[in-house]
Amino acid sequence: MTSALQRIDVHQHLVPAFYRDALTAAGIGEAGGRQLPSWSAESALELIELLGTRSAILSVSTPGVGFLTDPGEAAALARRLNDHCAELTTQHAPAFGYFATVALPDTAAAAREAARALDQAGADGVTLLANNAGIYLGAPGQDELWQTLDERGAVVFVHPAELPAPPVEGVPPFAADFLLDTTRAAYLLVRNGVIRRFPRIRFVLSHAGGFVPYASHRMAVTIASDAGRSPLDVLDDFRSFYFDTALSSSPAALPTLLAFALPGHVLFGSDWPFAPTPAGQYFANGLDTFLTPAQSEAVNRTSAEALFPRFASATSVAPPRRPAPVRLRQSAQRAAARVAFKLVQPGTK
């Protein structure tokens, strides 16, 4: 395990009570095929300690605020979420940062709240769902938002949503559809020139970019033929993305990601609490097992510090010493997770 208080987790979610209540009132009890998990700041801090994390950048997962059909209500809920996150980051510095929520597909409202959160409310970036009411990032008509983010050199965390199509029975959206959703958004951001026209935006694709590293050459050839561009230039655009490791540091996926991504463009992510604690431990063990010491330092910490300099300058604060039963339980959890990871690797039977 990486030494305590070193990882910077760019993919950790929160589900505040008032947000859960709003979802419940709208008849929403799950996201991506998973039941809404329980969440509290205390449980998040315990997870941070368990995974050897120094800081976690919190974000609201799908459905964001897009489940509200009234644009004014959606914008108001986004603002309330961002103010709540700002309070958390102040109360628990340097353990928490946050990506601001915005009310897409209303581009003007999203641009206003992004500017407010970044300029006044201490946001570390903005989270955008790959599609909002079926409108994908990179579609025409979003330049006002891109201009606002480009002017600020903002980090944009791209998180999948449910596909704008009926789910397939037996295939939970989080298991496969989420990967396609992220890939579709990345494809359009490259194909429609957003990456080149707004070069100061740093896009982070969750879950290792969906299918982007694996299918990058296939997509580049298609875009090159469609747009009359060089395939190498298109590949450069795809490689300009940053990628997190949430649920993706397996012996199959991790080598592909590392072979494709630019140096310094792979960041640690846990996807907790939508990915339960054992899953977070499993994939963290993948990083601890397969990365070289130099790669581990970059993925776990220094690449994120380059994107978010305030975390590089933050002083690590040791968590309160937990009672002996809690420490023993966490130690047992870590040991069991390491054993479980080794048992399920190919070639171990």
Coordinates of N, CA, C and O in Angstrom, one line a residue, residues 207-324:
H207 N -13.0 6.6 -15.5 CA -12.9 5.2 -15.8 C -12.0 4.9 -16.9 O -12.4 4.2 -17.9
A208 N -10.8 5.5 -16.9 CA -9.8 5.3 -17.9 C -10.3 5.7 -19.3 O -9.8 5.2 -20.3
G209 N -11.2 6.6 -19.4 CA -11.7 7.1 -20.7 C -12.7 6.2 -21.4 O -12.9 6.3 -22.6
G210 N -13.3 5.2 -20.7 CA -14.2 4.3 -21.3 C -13.4 3.4 -22.3 O -12.5 2.7 -21.9
F211 N -13.8 3.5 -23.6 CA -13.1 2.7 -24.6 C -12.0 3.5 -25.3 O -11.5 3.0 -26.3
V212 N -11.8 4.7 -24.9 CA -10.9 5.6 -25.7 C -9.5 5.0 -25.9 O -9.1 4.9 -27.1
P213 N -8.8 4.6 -24.9 CA -7.4 4.1 -25.2 C -7.5 2.8 -26.1 O -6.7 2.7 -27.0
Y214 N -8.4 2.0 -25.9 CA -8.5 0.7 -26.6 C -8.9 0.9 -28.1 O -8.3 0.3 -29.0
A215 N -9.8 1.9 -28.3 CA -10.3 2.1 -29.7 C -9.8 3.4 -30.3 O -10.3 3.8 -31.3
S216 N -8.8 4.0 -29.8 CA -8.3 5.3 -30.2 C -7.9 5.3 -31.7 O -8.3 6.2 -32.4
H217 N -7.2 4.3 -32.2 CA -6.7 4.4 -33.6 C -7.9 4.2 -34.5 O -8.0 4.8 -35.5
R218 N -8.8 3.3 -34.1 CA -10.0 3.1 -34.9 C -10.8 4.4 -35.1 O -11.3 4.8 -36.1
M219 N -11.0 5.1 -33.9 CA -11.8 6.3 -34.0 C -11.0 7.4 -34.7 O -11.6 8.2 -35.4
A220 N -9.7 7.4 -34.5 CA -8.9 8.5 -35.2 C -9.0 8.3 -36.7 O -9.1 9.3 -37.4
V221 N -8.9 7.1 -37.2 CA -9.0 6.9 -38.7 C -10.4 7.4 -39.2 O -10.5 8.0 -40.2
T222 N -11.4 7.1 -38.4 CA -12.8 7.5 -38.8 C -12.9 9.0 -38.8 O -13.4 9.6 -39.8
I223 N -12.4 9.7 -37.8 CA -12.5 11.1 -37.8 C -11.7 11.7 -38.8 O -12.1 12.7 -39.5
A224 N -10.5 11.2 -39.1 CA -9.6 11.7 -40.1 C -10.3 11.7 -41.5 O -10.2 12.6 -42.3
S225 N -10.9 10.6 -41.8 CA -11.6 10.4 -43.0 C -12.8 11.3 -43.1 O -13.0 11.9 -44.2
D226 N -13.5 11.5 -42.0 CA -14.7 12.3 -42.0 C -14.4 13.8 -42.1 O -15.1 14.6 -42.8
A227 N -13.3 14.2 -41.5 CA -13.0 15.6 -41.3 C -11.8 16.1 -42.2 O -11.5 17.3 -42.1
G228 N -11.2 15.2 -42.9 CA -10.1 15.6 -43.7 C -8.9 16.0 -42.9 O -8.1 16.9 -43.3
R229 N -8.6 15.3 -41.8 CA -7.5 15.6 -40.9 C -6.5 14.5 -40.9 O -6.8 13.4 -41.4
S230 N -5.4 14.7 -40.4 CA -4.3 13.7 -40.2 C -4.7 12.8 -39.1 O -5.1 13.3 -38.0
P231 N -4.6 11.5 -39.3 CA -4.9 10.6 -38.1 C -4.0 10.8 -36.9 O -4.4 10.7 -35.8
L232 N -2.8 11.2 -37.2 CA -1.8 11.5 -36.1 C -2.3 12.7 -35.3 O -2.2 12.8 -34.1
D233 N -2.8 13.7 -36.0 CA -3.3 14.9 -35.3 C -4.5 14.5 -34.4 O -4.7 15.0 -33.3
V234 N -5.4 13.7 -35.0 CA -6.5 13.2 -34.2 C -6.1 12.4 -33.0 O -6.6 12.6 -31.9
L235 N -5.1 11.6 -33.1 CA -4.6 10.8 -32.0 C -4.0 11.7 -31.0 O -4.2 11.5 -29.8
D236 N -3.3 12.8 -31.4 CA -2.8 13.8 -30.4 C -3.9 14.4 -29.6 O -3.8 14.6 -28.4
D237 N -5.1 14.6 -30.3 CA -6.2 15.2 -29.5 C -6.7 14.2 -28.5 O -7.0 14.6 -27.3
F238 N -6.8 13.0 -28.9 CA -7.3 12.0 -27.9 C -6.3 11.8 -26.8 O -6.7 11.6 -25.6
R239 N -5.0 11.9 -27.1 CA -4.0 11.7 -26.0 C -3.9 12.9 -25.1 O -3.3 12.9 -24.1
S240 N -4.5 14.1 -25.5 CA -4.5 15.2 -24.7 C -5.4 15.1 -23.4 O -5.2 15.9 -22.5
F241 N -6.3 14.2 -23.5 CA -7.2 13.9 -22.3 C -6.3 13.4 -21.1 O -5.3 12.8 -21.3
Y242 N -6.9 13.7 -19.9 CA -6.4 13.0 -18.7 C -7.4 11.9 -18.4 O -8.5 11.9 -18.9
F243 N -6.9 10.9 -17.7 CA -7.7 9.7 -17.4 C -7.6 9.3 -16.0 O -6.5 9.4 -15.4
D244 N -8.7 9.0 -15.3 CA -8.6 8.4 -14.0 C -8.6 6.9 -14.0 O -9.0 6.3 -15.0
T245 N -8.2 6.3 -12.9 CA -8.1 4.9 -12.8 C -9.3 4.2 -12.2 O -9.2 3.0 -11.9
A246 N -10.4 4.9 -11.9 CA -11.5 4.3 -11.2 C -12.0 3.0 -11.8 O -12.3 3.0 -13.0
L247 N -12.0 1.9 -11.1 CA -12.4 0.6 -11.6 C -11.7 0.2 -12.8 O -12.2 -0.7 -13.6
S248 N -10.5 0.6 -13.0 CA -9.8 0.4 -14.3 C -8.3 -0.1 -14.1 O -7.7 -0.2 -15.1
S249 N -7.9 -0.3 -12.9 CA -6.5 -0.6 -12.8 C -6.3 -2.2 -12.7 O -5.7 -2.7 -11.8
S250 N -6.9 -2.8 -13.7 CA -6.8 -4.3 -13.7 C -5.6 -4.7 -14.6 O -5.0 -3.8 -15.4
P251 N -5.1 -5.9 -14.6 CA -4.0 -6.3 -15.4 C -4.3 -6.3 -16.9 O -3.4 -6.4 -17.7
A252 N -5.6 -6.2 -17.3 CA -5.9 -6.1 -18.7 C -6.0 -4.6 -19.1 O -5.5 -4.2 -20.2
A253 N -6.7 -3.8 -18.3 CA -6.9 -2.4 -18.7 C -5.8 -1.5 -18.4 O -5.5 -0.6 -19.2
L254 N -5.1 -1.6 -17.3 CA -4.0 -0.7 -16.9 C -2.9 -0.6 -18.0 O -2.5 0.5 -18.3
P255 N -2.4 -1.7 -18.5 CA -1.3 -1.6 -19.5 C -1.7 -0.8 -20.7 O -1.0 0.0 -21.3
T256 N -3.0 -1.0 -21.2 CA -3.5 -0.3 -22.3 C -3.5 1.2 -22.1 O -3.1 2.0 -22.9
L257 N -4.0 1.6 -20.9 CA -4.1 3.0 -20.5 C -2.7 3.6 -20.5 O -2.5 4.7 -21.0
L258 N -1.8 3.0 -19.8 CA -0.4 3.5 -19.7 C 0.3 3.6 -21.0 O 1.1 4.5 -21.2
A259 N 0.0 2.7 -21.9 CA 0.6 2.7 -23.2 C 0.1 3.8 -24.1 O 0.8 4.4 -24.9
F260 N -1.2 4.2 -23.8 CA -1.8 5.3 -24.6 C -1.6 6.7 -24.1 O -1.3 7.6 -24.8
A261 N -1.8 6.9 -22.8 CA -1.9 8.2 -22.2 C -0.5 8.9 -22.2 O 0.5 8.2 -22.1
L262 N -0.5 10.2 -22.3 CA 0.7 10.9 -22.2 C 1.2 10.8 -20.7 O 0.5 10.6 -19.8
P263 N 2.5 10.9 -20.6 CA 3.1 10.9 -19.2 C 2.4 12.1 -18.4 O 2.3 13.2 -18.9
G264 N 2.1 11.7 -17.2 CA 1.5 12.7 -16.3 C 0.0 12.9 -16.5 O -0.7 13.7 -15.9
H265 N -0.6 12.1 -17.3 CA -2.1 12.2 -17.7 C -2.9 11.1 -17.1 O -4.1 11.0 -17.4
V266 N -2.4 10.3 -16.2 CA -3.2 9.2 -15.5 C -3.2 9.6 -14.0 O -2.2 9.8 -13.4
L267 N -4.5 9.6 -13.5 CA -4.7 10.1 -12.1 C -5.5 9.0 -11.3 O -6.3 8.3 -11.9
F268 N -5.2 9.0 -10.1 CA -5.9 8.0 -9.2 C -7.4 8.4 -9.0 O -7.7 9.6 -8.8
G269 N -8.3 7.4 -9.1 CA -9.7 7.6 -8.8 C -10.3 6.3 -8.2 O -9.9 5.2 -8.5
S270 N -11.2 6.5 -7.2 CA -11.8 5.4 -6.5 C -13.3 5.1 -6.9 O -13.7 4.0 -6.9
D271 N -14.0 6.2 -7.3 CA -15.5 6.1 -7.6 C -16.3 5.7 -6.3 O -17.4 5.3 -6.5
W272 N -15.7 5.9 -5.2 CA -16.5 5.7 -3.9 C -17.5 6.8 -3.7 O -17.2 8.0 -4.1
P273 N -18.7 6.6 -3.2 CA -19.2 5.3 -2.6 C -20.0 4.5 -3.6 O -20.6 3.5 -3.3
F274 N -20.2 5.0 -4.9 CA -20.9 4.2 -5.9 C -20.2 2.9 -6.2 O -20.8 1.9 -6.4
A275 N -18.8 3.0 -6.2 CA -18.1 1.7 -6.1 C -17.8 1.5 -4.7 O -17.2 2.3 -4.0
P276 N -18.3 0.3 -4.1 CA -18.2 0.1 -2.7 C -16.7 -0.1 -2.3 O -15.8 -0.3 -3.1
T277 N -16.5 0.0 -1.0 CA -15.2 0.0 -0.5 C -14.3 -1.2 -0.9 O -13.2 -1.0 -1.3
P278 N -14.8 -2.4 -1.0 CA -14.0 -3.5 -1.5 C -13.5 -3.3 -2.9 O -12.4 -3.7 -3.3
A279 N -14.4 -2.7 -3.8 CA -14.0 -2.4 -5.1 C -12.9 -1.4 -5.2 O -11.9 -1.5 -5.9
G280 N -13.0 -0.4 -4.3 CA -11.9 0.6 -4.3 C -10.6 0.0 -3.9 O -9.6 0.3 -4.4
Q281 N -10.7 -0.9 -2.9 CA -9.5 -1.5 -2.4 C -8.9 -2.4 -3.5 O -7.7 -2.5 -3.7
Y282 N -9.8 -3.2 -4.2 CA -9.3 -4.1 -5.2 C -8.5 -3.3 -6.3 O -7.4 -3.7 -6.6
F283 N -9.0 -2.2 -6.8 CA -8.4 -1.6 -7.9 C -7.2 -0.7 -7.4 O -6.2 -0.5 -8.1
A284 N -7.2 -0.3 -6.1 CA -6.0 0.4 -5.6 C -4.9 -0.6 -5.5 O -3.7 -0.3 -5.7
N285 N -5.2 -1.9 -5.1 CA -4.2 -2.9 -5.1 C -3.6 -3.2 -6.5 O -2.5 -3.6 -6.6
G286 N -4.5 -3.0 -7.5 CA -4.0 -3.2 -8.9 C -2.9 -2.2 -9.1 O -1.8 -2.5 -9.7
L287 N -3.0 -0.9 -8.7 CA -2.0 0.1 -8.9 C -0.8 -0.3 -8.1 O 0.4 -0.2 -8.6
D288 N -1.0 -0.7 -6.8 CA 0.2 -1.0 -6.0 C 0.9 -2.2 -6.5 O 2.1 -2.4 -6.2
T289 N 0.3 -3.1 -7.3 CA 0.9 -4.3 -7.7 C 1.6 -4.1 -9.0 O 2.8 -4.6 -9.2
F290 N 1.1 -3.4 -10.0 CA 1.6 -3.4 -11.3 C 2.4 -2.1 -11.7 O 3.1 -2.1 -12.7
L291 N 2.3 -1.1 -10.9 CA 3.1 0.1 -11.3 C 4.5 0.1 -10.7 O 4.7 -0.4 -9.7
T292 N 5.4 0.7 -11.5 CA 6.7 0.9 -11.0 C 6.7 2.0 -9.9 O 5.7 2.8 -9.9
P293 N 7.7 2.1 -9.1 CA 7.7 3.2 -8.1 C 7.5 4.6 -8.7 O 6.8 5.4 -8.2
A294 N 8.2 4.8 -9.9 CA 8.0 6.2 -10.5 C 6.6 6.3 -11.1 O 6.0 7.4 -10.9
Q295 N 6.0 5.3 -11.7 CA 4.6 5.4 -12.1 C 3.7 5.5 -11.0 O 2.7 6.3 -11.1
S296 N 3.9 4.8 -9.9 CA 3.0 4.9 -8.7 C 3.0 6.3 -8.2 O 1.9 6.9 -7.9
E297 N 4.2 7.0 -8.1 CA 4.2 8.3 -7.5 C 3.4 9.3 -8.5 O 2.7 10.2 -8.0
A298 N 3.6 9.1 -9.8 CA 2.9 10.0 -10.7 C 1.4 9.8 -10.7 O 0.6 10.7 -10.6
V299 N 0.9 8.5 -10.8 CA -0.5 8.2 -10.8 C -1.2 8.6 -9.5 O -2.3 9.2 -9.5
N300 N -0.6 8.3 -8.4 CA -1.2 8.5 -7.1 C -1.2 9.9 -6.7 O -2.1 10.4 -5.9
R301 N -0.2 10.7 -7.1 CA 0.0 12.0 -6.5 C 0.5 13.1 -7.4 O -0.2 14.1 -7.6
T302 N 1.7 13.0 -8.0 CA 2.3 14.1 -8.6 C 1.6 14.6 -9.8 O 1.6 15.8 -10.1
S303 N 0.9 13.7 -10.6 CA 0.2 14.2 -11.8 C -1.0 15.1 -11.4 O -1.3 16.1 -12.0
A304 N -1.7 14.7 -10.3 CA -2.8 15.5 -9.8 C -2.3 16.8 -9.2 O -2.9 17.8 -9.4
E305 N -1.1 16.8 -8.6 CA -0.6 18.0 -8.0 C -0.3 19.0 -9.1 O -0.4 20.2 -8.9
A306 N 0.1 18.5 -10.3 CA 0.4 19.4 -11.4 C -0.9 20.1 -11.9 O -0.9 21.2 -12.3
L307 N -2.0 19.3 -11.9 CA -3.3 19.9 -12.3 C -3.9 20.8 -11.3 O -4.6 21.7 -11.6
F308 N -3.7 20.4 -10.0 CA -4.3 21.1 -8.9 C -3.2 21.6 -7.9 O -2.9 20.9 -6.9
P309 N -2.5 22.6 -8.2 CA -1.3 23.0 -7.4 C -1.6 23.2 -5.9 O -0.7 23.1 -5.1
R310 N -2.8 23.6 -5.6 CA -3.1 23.8 -4.2 C -2.9 22.6 -3.4 O -2.6 22.6 -2.2
F311 N -3.1 21.4 -4.0 CA -2.9 20.2 -3.3 C -1.4 19.8 -3.1 O -1.0 19.2 -2.2
A312 N -0.6 20.3 -4.0 CA 0.8 20.1 -3.9 C 1.4 20.9 -2.7 O 2.3 20.5 -2.1
S313 N 0.8 22.1 -2.5 CA 1.3 23.0 -1.4 C 0.6 22.7 -0.1 O 1.0 23.2 0.9
A314 N -0.4 21.9 -0.1 CA -1.2 21.6 1.1 C -0.3 20.7 2.1 O 0.4 19.8 1.6
T315 N -0.4 21.0 3.3 CA 0.4 20.2 4.3 C -0.5 19.0 4.7 O -1.6 19.2 5.0
S316 N 0.1 17.9 4.6 CA -0.6 16.7 5.0 C -0.9 16.7 6.5 O 0.0 17.1 7.3
V317 N -2.1 16.4 6.8 CA -2.6 16.4 8.2 C -3.0 15.0 8.6 O -3.8 14.4 7.9
A318 N -2.3 14.4 9.6 CA -2.7 13.1 10.0 C -4.1 13.1 10.6 O -4.5 14.0 11.3
P319 N -4.9 12.0 10.2 CA -6.2 11.9 10.7 C -6.2 11.6 12.2 O -5.2 11.2 12.8
P320 N -7.3 11.9 12.9 CA -7.3 11.6 14.4 C -7.1 10.1 14.6 O -7.5 9.3 13.8
R321 N -6.3 9.8 15.6 CA -6.0 8.4 15.9 C -7.3 7.7 16.3 O -8.0 8.1 17.2
R322 N -7.6 6.7 15.5 CA -8.9 6.0 15.7 C -8.8 5.0 16.8 O -7.7 4.5 17.1
P323 N -9.9 4.6 17.4 CA -9.9 3.6 18.4 C -9.2 2.3 17.9 O -9.3 2.0 16.7
A324 N -8.6 1.5 18.8 CA -7.9 0.3 18.5 C -8.8 -0.6 17.7 O -8.3 -1.2 16.7

